[in-house]
Amino acid sequence: MNTRVCELLGIEYPVIQGGMAWVATAELAAAVSNAGGLGLIAAGNAPAEIVREQIKKARALTDKPFGVNVMMMSPYAEEVMNMLVEEKPAVVATGAGNPAKYIPALKEAGVKVIPVVASVAVAVKMERSGADAVVAEGTEAGGHIGELTTMVLVPQIAEAVSIPVIAAGGISDSRGTAAAFALGAEGIQVGTRFICSDECIAHDNYKQAVIKAKDRDAVVTGRSTGAPVRALKNKLTKEYQRLEKENAPFEEIEALGIGGLRRAFEEGDVEMGSLMAGQSAAMVHDIKPCAEIVRDLFSGVNDIVGEISSKLK
Ligand code: TUI
């Protein structure tokens, strides 16, 4: 599979690993890049120097291109962007906000910029601001999410922009890959599936929670506070939903979530940790090497296309 995304990023398979805060470390990013995709280090809420150390670590683990995902709501977003202009990773991806003002300096440094978007209007704005590609992320995804499903978002963005579109949200196997390409995408971004990889250093309890998840277990909290987040249902999400229903003060609701990702990732606290994951968690059944996950995402695509063709005859 050779698409414009492969050409743009110098990779073998058109798959980007999602920029999952805490979960997407140098180890995971390097493993995905070594497997022929594009790994991302997630800056999350980390200060610039911590992210710089992660870049150095990834450089020691792979010679292949990799990127950094910048969470635009982070208080450190600006210093992280300035550091990235110095470090020049192959790619900067962004989420949860508008990176437009940083794009000229990144491009000047030779860094490819790929914003994650959840609407047509923001995708068009990003193309006009000089983005090299966009990730169209449907509400099936984990973490901070938009309203629209991958099924309706991807074709509309593919129609509205001429830069490559990378589909995200709900993709965890080659059926999802085939569907994404049918919708007009030229690449996929996959997050949840990579949590359950050998190289992901998240606590095993987090991985087991993803494996145990059933169809309706990846629930959304924070709709009422304006920052909806999808995570696996547990004591934390129930408490969150109770406070939201009672119209508790914003600060009280927000306080619940502080440190939640660290509790899940480091301590393996599956009750009060924030087990961010997408709806495709229910389709993840095992832990395996990133190389195998990448291969599986593409190996079935030709057969699926063949089956569709024969059904249509
Ligand atoms: O960013 C994500 N997913 C994330 S970020 C994150 S860290 C976090 N932790 C706790 C609470 C909130 C966040 C966990 N998961 N996905 C990409 C994404 N970006 N989805 C939606 C957007 C987005 C939203 C608004 C992109 C741009 C935007 O506005 C652009 C503008 O013009 O303002």
JSON list of C-alpha atoms and ligand atoms in Angstrom, two decimals, residues 21 71 73 95-98 116-118 122 125 137 142-146 229 276, ligand 1:
[
{"chain": "A", "resi": 21, "resn": "ALA", "atom": "CA", "xyz": [-0.87, 11.20, 26.59]},
{"chain": "A", "resi": 71, "resn": "MET", "atom": "CA", "xyz": [-1.73, 18.63, 23.09]},
{"chain": "A", "resi": 73, "resn": "MET", "atom": "CA", "xyz": [-4.57, 22.61, 25.76]},
{"chain": "A", "resi": 95, "resn": "GLY", "atom": "CA", "xyz": [-4.70, 17.65, 19.15]},
{"chain": "A", "resi": 96, "resn": "ALA", "atom": "CA", "xyz": [-7.30, 19.48, 21.21]},
{"chain": "A", "resi": 97, "resn": "GLY", "atom": "CA", "xyz": [-6.77, 22.91, 19.67]},
{"chain": "A", "resi": 98, "resn": "ASN", "atom": "CA", "xyz": [-5.52, 25.08, 16.84]},
{"chain": "A", "resi": 116, "resn": "VAL", "atom": "CA", "xyz": [-5.91, 16.19, 14.31]},
{"chain": "A", "resi": 117, "resn": "VAL", "atom": "CA", "xyz": [-9.34, 17.68, 13.63]},
{"chain": "A", "resi": 118, "resn": "ALA", "atom": "CA", "xyz": [-12.92, 16.73, 14.38]},
{"chain": "A", "resi": 122, "resn": "VAL", "atom": "CA", "xyz": [-11.14, 23.20, 11.21]},
{"chain": "A", "resi": 125, "resn": "LYS", "atom": "CA", "xyz": [-8.57, 26.13, 8.23]},
{"chain": "A", "resi": 137, "resn": "GLU", "atom": "CA", "xyz": [-10.84, 11.84, 14.08]},
{"chain": "A", "resi": 142, "resn": "GLY", "atom": "CA", "xyz": [-10.53, 7.62, 22.93]},
{"chain": "A", "resi": 143, "resn": "GLY", "atom": "CA", "xyz": [-9.56, 10.68, 24.97]},
{"chain": "A", "resi": 144, "resn": "HIS", "atom": "CA", "xyz": [-10.74, 14.17, 24.04]},
{"chain": "A", "resi": 145, "resn": "ILE", "atom": "CA", "xyz": [-13.30, 13.80, 21.23]},
{"chain": "A", "resi": 146, "resn": "GLY", "atom": "CA", "xyz": [-15.59, 15.64, 18.84]},
{"chain": "A", "resi": 229, "resn": "VAL", "atom": "CA", "xyz": [-13.40, 12.57, 27.07]},
{"chain": "A", "resi": 276, "resn": "MET", "atom": "CA", "xyz": [-8.76, 6.54, 28.11]},
{"chain": "B", "resi": 1, "resn": "TUI", "atom": "O1", "xyz": [-6.65, 15.57, 21.24]},
{"chain": "B", "resi": 1, "resn": "TUI", "atom": "C1", "xyz": [-7.24, 14.53, 21.07]},
{"chain": "B", "resi": 1, "resn": "TUI", "atom": "N1", "xyz": [-7.38, 13.61, 22.05]},
{"chain": "B", "resi": 1, "resn": "TUI", "atom": "C2", "xyz": [-6.92, 13.77, 23.33]},
{"chain": "B", "resi": 1, "resn": "TUI", "atom": "S1", "xyz": [-6.07, 15.06, 23.98]},
{"chain": "B", "resi": 1, "resn": "TUI", "atom": "C3", "xyz": [-6.01, 14.34, 25.48]},
{"chain": "B", "resi": 1, "resn": "TUI", "atom": "S2", "xyz": [-5.26, 15.07, 26.87]},
{"chain": "B", "resi": 1, "resn": "TUI", "atom": "C4", "xyz": [-6.63, 15.56, 27.76]},
{"chain": "B", "resi": 1, "resn": "TUI", "atom": "N2", "xyz": [-6.69, 15.15, 28.99]},
{"chain": "B", "resi": 1, "resn": "TUI", "atom": "C5", "xyz": [-7.73, 15.48, 29.75]},
{"chain": "B", "resi": 1, "resn": "TUI", "atom": "C6", "xyz": [-8.74, 16.26, 29.26]},
{"chain": "B", "resi": 1, "resn": "TUI", "atom": "C7", "xyz": [-8.71, 16.67, 27.96]},
{"chain": "B", "resi": 1, "resn": "TUI", "atom": "C8", "xyz": [-7.63, 16.30, 27.18]},
{"chain": "B", "resi": 1, "resn": "TUI", "atom": "C9", "xyz": [-6.62, 13.15, 25.43]},
{"chain": "B", "resi": 1, "resn": "TUI", "atom": "N3", "xyz": [-7.12, 12.84, 24.23]},
{"chain": "B", "resi": 1, "resn": "TUI", "atom": "N4", "xyz": [-7.76, 14.21, 19.86]},
{"chain": "B", "resi": 1, "resn": "TUI", "atom": "C10", "xyz": [-7.66, 15.06, 18.76]},
{"chain": "B", "resi": 1, "resn": "TUI", "atom": "C11", "xyz": [-8.75, 16.05, 18.70]},
{"chain": "B", "resi": 1, "resn": "TUI", "atom": "N5", "xyz": [-8.55, 17.32, 18.49]},
{"chain": "B", "resi": 1, "resn": "TUI", "atom": "N6", "xyz": [-10.05, 15.82, 18.86]},
{"chain": "B", "resi": 1, "resn": "TUI", "atom": "C12", "xyz": [-10.69, 17.02, 18.74]},
{"chain": "B", "resi": 1, "resn": "TUI", "atom": "C13", "xyz": [-9.72, 17.96, 18.48]},
{"chain": "B", "resi": 1, "resn": "TUI", "atom": "C14", "xyz": [-9.85, 19.37, 18.25]},
{"chain": "B", "resi": 1, "resn": "TUI", "atom": "C15", "xyz": [-10.76, 20.12, 18.94]},
{"chain": "B", "resi": 1, "resn": "TUI", "atom": "C16", "xyz": [-10.84, 21.48, 18.74]},
{"chain": "B", "resi": 1, "resn": "TUI", "atom": "C17", "xyz": [-9.02, 19.98, 17.31]},
{"chain": "B", "resi": 1, "resn": "TUI", "atom": "C18", "xyz": [-9.10, 21.34, 17.10]},
{"chain": "B", "resi": 1, "resn": "TUI", "atom": "C19", "xyz": [-10.03, 22.07, 17.82]},
{"chain": "B", "resi": 1, "resn": "TUI", "atom": "O2", "xyz": [-10.17, 23.41, 17.66]},
{"chain": "B", "resi": 1, "resn": "TUI", "atom": "C20", "xyz": [-9.49, 24.13, 16.66]},
{"chain": "B", "resi": 1, "resn": "TUI", "atom": "C21", "xyz": [-9.82, 25.58, 16.75]},
{"chain": "B", "resi": 1, "resn": "TUI", "atom": "O3", "xyz": [-9.89, 26.22, 15.70]},
{"chain": "B", "resi": 1, "resn": "TUI", "atom": "O4", "xyz": [-9.97, 26.04, 17.88]}
]
